């Protein structure tokens, strides 16, 4: 099968999808406005569009149509319902699949009425729509009713994201008896890193002196809030116990997750459509504490693989983290259950197989429609 993927080359998600499809024997063509950023297999042919974003999402349509005529793929799979989704709609190729990512259906439609109508048009234009989570699928349907929608989780490579005993030993920390709490996220307001810092302050205040001395906070990720968050950590009096590791390559993330005893995701917006970072932590055998927004509760078995708490509540997060800090047996049990949950439900290769099944179904269904019409 020949597949054309319309998506930003700079995205780790794009790289994982196209590489996986190529490894499965598919002839993969990536069409993109954004250059570089990820490793791609030699077998993947990349087509760079001449007009940069944002105008390129409209002005490159004729170039996309020309590429599609030349390579004649069995289907076009567009990622993101906003910019690339518009370009995919203008390309008018059948059969087509549109994968929604999160902000494209949560945030973009709120900008203006025009943005909302463009997203709805893009959803209508696709032969099939894919969502990474049930909650985002429901939200997408609330924007625009479509005839065909499937949930295709963005899974985890459990061979790479795996427990590594002992957990400590990478980076600045790792002393005997330490309990490391942390997160791996872009430092943006919507991810609630400030809530994590406040909950860490409250945690230290409610622990015994000996337990408080053992706790440290590790924040992995870069982003526009870094200096503000570092200042906040100092203002809260936890700066000396907090490490900001900065942005790290995705291949190094398992090493950092294996430093953690507790993973925390206090995202504050519903646009956190699918908790892949939470699943990566669970796959490494780390118990998780997450806020009750978007797709986060969907990937956690509350009370079994982690604890779901109210968003925007440092108190609730601190109490949940305290339970885990004070109970090593519970931490180990939740971590073990989390690993099993990911292997059973979100194994990456199984998710790829699910997407390929959709490809085959869409191609077959569209072919039958075309034959009947002729």
PDB file of C-alpha atoms in Angstrom, residues 100-253:
ATOM      1  CA  UNK A 100      -7.232  15.256  15.168  1.00  0.00           C
ATOM      2  CA  UNK A 101      -4.491  15.989  17.699  1.00  0.00           C
ATOM      3  CA  UNK A 102      -5.960  18.162  20.453  1.00  0.00           C
ATOM      4  CA  UNK A 103      -5.507  21.914  20.253  1.00  0.00           C
ATOM      5  CA  UNK A 104      -6.810  21.813  16.671  1.00  0.00           C
ATOM      6  CA  UNK A 105     -10.302  20.813  17.856  1.00  0.00           C
ATOM      7  CA  UNK A 106     -10.231  22.248  21.375  1.00  0.00           C
ATOM      8  CA  UNK A 107      -8.500  25.629  21.003  1.00  0.00           C
ATOM      9  CA  UNK A 108      -8.653  26.652  17.343  1.00  0.00           C
ATOM     10  CA  UNK A 109     -12.478  26.658  17.049  1.00  0.00           C
ATOM     11  CA  UNK A 110     -12.651  29.121  19.956  1.00  0.00           C
ATOM     12  CA  UNK A 111     -10.584  31.776  18.183  1.00  0.00           C
ATOM     13  CA  UNK A 112     -13.251  33.078  15.821  1.00  0.00           C
ATOM     14  CA  UNK A 113     -16.402  31.868  14.109  1.00  0.00           C
ATOM     15  CA  UNK A 114     -14.376  31.555  10.891  1.00  0.00           C
ATOM     16  CA  UNK A 115     -11.850  29.258  12.591  1.00  0.00           C
ATOM     17  CA  UNK A 116     -14.673  27.115  13.902  1.00  0.00           C
ATOM     18  CA  UNK A 117     -16.277  26.782  10.472  1.00  0.00           C
ATOM     19  CA  UNK A 118     -12.954  25.921   8.840  1.00  0.00           C
ATOM     20  CA  UNK A 119     -12.372  23.105  11.346  1.00  0.00           C
ATOM     21  CA  UNK A 120     -15.897  21.817  10.753  1.00  0.00           C
ATOM     22  CA  UNK A 121     -15.351  21.917   6.974  1.00  0.00           C
ATOM     23  CA  UNK A 122     -12.094  20.020   7.317  1.00  0.00           C
ATOM     24  CA  UNK A 123     -13.827  17.341   9.386  1.00  0.00           C
ATOM     25  CA  UNK A 124     -16.611  17.015   6.824  1.00  0.00           C
ATOM     26  CA  UNK A 125     -14.138  16.814   3.952  1.00  0.00           C
ATOM     27  CA  UNK A 126     -12.413  13.670   5.234  1.00  0.00           C
ATOM     28  CA  UNK A 127     -13.690  10.191   4.451  1.00  0.00           C
ATOM     29  CA  UNK A 128     -12.673   9.064   7.946  1.00  0.00           C
ATOM     30  CA  UNK A 129     -11.671  10.848  11.164  1.00  0.00           C
ATOM     31  CA  UNK A 130      -9.334   9.458  13.832  1.00  0.00           C
ATOM     32  CA  UNK A 131      -8.939  10.567  17.445  1.00  0.00           C
ATOM     33  CA  UNK A 132      -6.368   9.455  19.996  1.00  0.00           C
ATOM     34  CA  UNK A 133      -8.899   9.304  22.853  1.00  0.00           C
ATOM     35  CA  UNK A 134     -12.573   8.712  23.553  1.00  0.00           C
ATOM     36  CA  UNK A 135     -13.019  12.102  25.188  1.00  0.00           C
ATOM     37  CA  UNK A 136     -11.564  13.924  22.173  1.00  0.00           C
ATOM     38  CA  UNK A 137     -13.688  11.804  19.839  1.00  0.00           C
ATOM     39  CA  UNK A 138     -16.813  12.952  21.695  1.00  0.00           C
ATOM     40  CA  UNK A 139     -15.668  16.562  21.560  1.00  0.00           C
ATOM     41  CA  UNK A 140     -14.936  16.298  17.840  1.00  0.00           C
ATOM     42  CA  UNK A 141     -18.442  14.974  17.195  1.00  0.00           C
ATOM     43  CA  UNK A 142     -19.874  17.860  19.196  1.00  0.00           C
ATOM     44  CA  UNK A 143     -18.182  20.205  16.719  1.00  0.00           C
ATOM     45  CA  UNK A 144     -19.191  18.309  13.605  1.00  0.00           C
ATOM     46  CA  UNK A 145     -21.129  15.106  13.159  1.00  0.00           C
ATOM     47  CA  UNK A 146     -19.187  12.749  10.890  1.00  0.00           C
ATOM     48  CA  UNK A 147     -20.223   9.365   9.582  1.00  0.00           C
ATOM     49  CA  UNK A 148     -16.970   7.564  10.344  1.00  0.00           C
ATOM     50  CA  UNK A 149     -14.736   8.121  13.382  1.00  0.00           C
ATOM     51  CA  UNK A 150     -12.320   5.727  15.082  1.00  0.00           C
ATOM     52  CA  UNK A 151     -10.234   5.987  18.247  1.00  0.00           C
ATOM     53  CA  UNK A 152      -6.578   5.276  17.486  1.00  0.00           C
ATOM     54  CA  UNK A 153      -4.447   5.744  20.623  1.00  0.00           C
ATOM     55  CA  UNK A 154      -0.919   7.043  20.263  1.00  0.00           C
ATOM     56  CA  UNK A 155       0.731   4.102  21.968  1.00  0.00           C
ATOM     57  CA  UNK A 156       3.967   3.511  23.823  1.00  0.00           C
ATOM     58  CA  UNK A 157       7.001   1.485  22.792  1.00  0.00           C
ATOM     59  CA  UNK A 158       7.111  -0.664  25.910  1.00  0.00           C
ATOM     60  CA  UNK A 159      10.523  -2.049  25.002  1.00  0.00           C
ATOM     61  CA  UNK A 160      12.044   1.435  25.267  1.00  0.00           C
ATOM     62  CA  UNK A 161       9.808   2.761  28.038  1.00  0.00           C
ATOM     63  CA  UNK A 162      10.468   0.053  30.594  1.00  0.00           C
ATOM     64  CA  UNK A 163      11.411  -0.097  34.291  1.00  0.00           C
ATOM     65  CA  UNK A 164      15.111   0.286  34.941  1.00  0.00           C
ATOM     66  CA  UNK A 165      16.199  -0.767  38.415  1.00  0.00           C
ATOM     67  CA  UNK A 166      17.505   1.021  40.316  1.00  0.00           C
ATOM     68  CA  UNK A 167      15.446   4.015  39.206  1.00  0.00           C
ATOM     69  CA  UNK A 168      17.991   6.637  40.262  1.00  0.00           C
ATOM     70  CA  UNK A 169      21.325   7.338  38.650  1.00  0.00           C
ATOM     71  CA  UNK A 170      20.673   9.767  35.767  1.00  0.00           C
ATOM     72  CA  UNK A 171      21.143  13.502  36.052  1.00  0.00           C
ATOM     73  CA  UNK A 172      21.718  15.481  39.238  1.00  0.00           C
ATOM     74  CA  UNK A 173      19.921  13.355  41.811  1.00  0.00           C
ATOM     75  CA  UNK A 174      19.905   9.794  42.894  1.00  0.00           C
ATOM     76  CA  UNK A 175      20.965   9.501  46.514  1.00  0.00           C
ATOM     77  CA  UNK A 176      19.947   6.518  48.601  1.00  0.00           C
ATOM     78  CA  UNK A 177      16.487   6.903  50.117  1.00  0.00           C
ATOM     79  CA  UNK A 178      15.454   9.893  48.024  1.00  0.00           C
ATOM     80  CA  UNK A 179      11.929  10.101  46.672  1.00  0.00           C
ATOM     81  CA  UNK A 180      11.820  11.913  43.350  1.00  0.00           C
ATOM     82  CA  UNK A 181       8.570  13.483  42.192  1.00  0.00           C
ATOM     83  CA  UNK A 182       8.421  14.975  38.749  1.00  0.00           C
ATOM     84  CA  UNK A 183       7.028  15.498  35.296  1.00  0.00           C
ATOM     85  CA  UNK A 184       8.100  15.549  31.658  1.00  0.00           C
ATOM     86  CA  UNK A 185       6.215  18.326  29.894  1.00  0.00           C
ATOM     87  CA  UNK A 186       6.611  21.486  27.854  1.00  0.00           C
ATOM     88  CA  UNK A 187       6.727  24.434  30.237  1.00  0.00           C
ATOM     89  CA  UNK A 188       3.515  26.136  29.161  1.00  0.00           C
ATOM     90  CA  UNK A 189       0.629  27.410  31.322  1.00  0.00           C
ATOM     91  CA  UNK A 190      -1.831  24.762  30.129  1.00  0.00           C
ATOM     92  CA  UNK A 191       0.285  21.969  31.614  1.00  0.00           C
ATOM     93  CA  UNK A 192      -0.021  23.287  35.173  1.00  0.00           C
ATOM     94  CA  UNK A 193       3.633  23.075  36.210  1.00  0.00           C
ATOM     95  CA  UNK A 194       2.925  25.951  38.591  1.00  0.00           C
ATOM     96  CA  UNK A 195       0.265  23.791  40.258  1.00  0.00           C
ATOM     97  CA  UNK A 196       2.836  21.024  40.649  1.00  0.00           C
ATOM     98  CA  UNK A 197       5.276  23.437  42.310  1.00  0.00           C
ATOM     99  CA  UNK A 198       2.600  24.674  44.729  1.00  0.00           C
ATOM    100  CA  UNK A 199       1.536  21.124  45.529  1.00  0.00           C
ATOM    101  CA  UNK A 200       5.180  20.217  46.201  1.00  0.00           C
ATOM    102  CA  UNK A 201       5.412  23.103  48.669  1.00  0.00           C
ATOM    103  CA  UNK A 202       2.271  21.905  50.433  1.00  0.00           C
ATOM    104  CA  UNK A 203       3.571  18.335  50.406  1.00  0.00           C
ATOM    105  CA  UNK A 204       6.756  19.312  52.229  1.00  0.00           C
ATOM    106  CA  UNK A 205       4.738  21.214  54.820  1.00  0.00           C
ATOM    107  CA  UNK A 206       2.566  18.200  55.681  1.00  0.00           C
ATOM    108  CA  UNK A 207       5.280  15.514  55.761  1.00  0.00           C
ATOM    109  CA  UNK A 208       7.458  14.593  58.677  1.00  0.00           C
ATOM    110  CA  UNK A 209      10.830  16.306  58.686  1.00  0.00           C
ATOM    111  CA  UNK A 210      12.626  13.117  57.690  1.00  0.00           C
ATOM    112  CA  UNK A 211      10.260  12.389  54.787  1.00  0.00           C
ATOM    113  CA  UNK A 212      10.386  16.005  53.586  1.00  0.00           C
ATOM    114  CA  UNK A 213      14.171  15.858  53.530  1.00  0.00           C
ATOM    115  CA  UNK A 214      14.021  12.816  51.250  1.00  0.00           C
ATOM    116  CA  UNK A 215      11.803  14.481  48.623  1.00  0.00           C
ATOM    117  CA  UNK A 216      13.046  16.256  45.535  1.00  0.00           C
ATOM    118  CA  UNK A 217      11.319  17.588  42.426  1.00  0.00           C
ATOM    119  CA  UNK A 218      12.505  16.975  38.857  1.00  0.00           C
ATOM    120  CA  UNK A 219      10.965  18.974  36.003  1.00  0.00           C
ATOM    121  CA  UNK A 220      12.000  17.876  32.522  1.00  0.00           C
ATOM    122  CA  UNK A 221      11.126  20.034  29.528  1.00  0.00           C
ATOM    123  CA  UNK A 222      11.749  23.394  27.976  1.00  0.00           C
ATOM    124  CA  UNK A 223       9.340  26.160  27.145  1.00  0.00           C
ATOM    125  CA  UNK A 224       8.361  29.801  27.544  1.00  0.00           C
ATOM    126  CA  UNK A 225       7.535  29.521  31.257  1.00  0.00           C
ATOM    127  CA  UNK A 226      10.901  28.220  32.413  1.00  0.00           C
ATOM    128  CA  UNK A 227      12.233  31.436  33.980  1.00  0.00           C
ATOM    129  CA  UNK A 228       8.880  32.215  35.609  1.00  0.00           C
ATOM    130  CA  UNK A 229       8.622  28.713  37.042  1.00  0.00           C
ATOM    131  CA  UNK A 230      12.174  28.836  38.347  1.00  0.00           C
ATOM    132  CA  UNK A 231      11.346  32.111  40.050  1.00  0.00           C
ATOM    133  CA  UNK A 232       8.169  30.595  41.488  1.00  0.00           C
ATOM    134  CA  UNK A 233      10.130  27.657  42.892  1.00  0.00           C
ATOM    135  CA  UNK A 234      12.445  30.104  44.657  1.00  0.00           C
ATOM    136  CA  UNK A 235       9.531  32.201  45.915  1.00  0.00           C
ATOM    137  CA  UNK A 236       7.921  29.067  47.350  1.00  0.00           C
ATOM    138  CA  UNK A 237      11.140  28.087  49.051  1.00  0.00           C
ATOM    139  CA  UNK A 238      11.606  24.863  47.098  1.00  0.00           C
ATOM    140  CA  UNK A 239      14.224  26.046  44.635  1.00  0.00           C
ATOM    141  CA  UNK A 240      16.992  24.121  46.389  1.00  0.00           C
ATOM    142  CA  UNK A 241      14.987  20.902  46.071  1.00  0.00           C
ATOM    143  CA  UNK A 242      13.890  21.421  42.450  1.00  0.00           C
ATOM    144  CA  UNK A 243      15.865  20.528  39.332  1.00  0.00           C
ATOM    145  CA  UNK A 244      14.892  21.987  35.943  1.00  0.00           C
ATOM    146  CA  UNK A 245      16.507  19.582  33.495  1.00  0.00           C
ATOM    147  CA  UNK A 246      15.457  21.508  30.382  1.00  0.00           C
ATOM    148  CA  UNK A 247      14.371  20.044  27.072  1.00  0.00           C
ATOM    149  CA  UNK A 248      15.770  16.581  26.366  1.00  0.00           C
ATOM    150  CA  UNK A 249      15.665  14.377  23.240  1.00  0.00           C
ATOM    151  CA  UNK A 250      12.724  11.998  23.206  1.00  0.00           C
ATOM    152  CA  UNK A 251      15.055   8.995  23.196  1.00  0.00           C
ATOM    153  CA  UNK A 252      16.410  10.164  26.588  1.00  0.00           C
ATOM    154  CA  UNK A 253      12.984  10.484  28.211  1.00  0.00           C
TER     155      UNK A 253
END
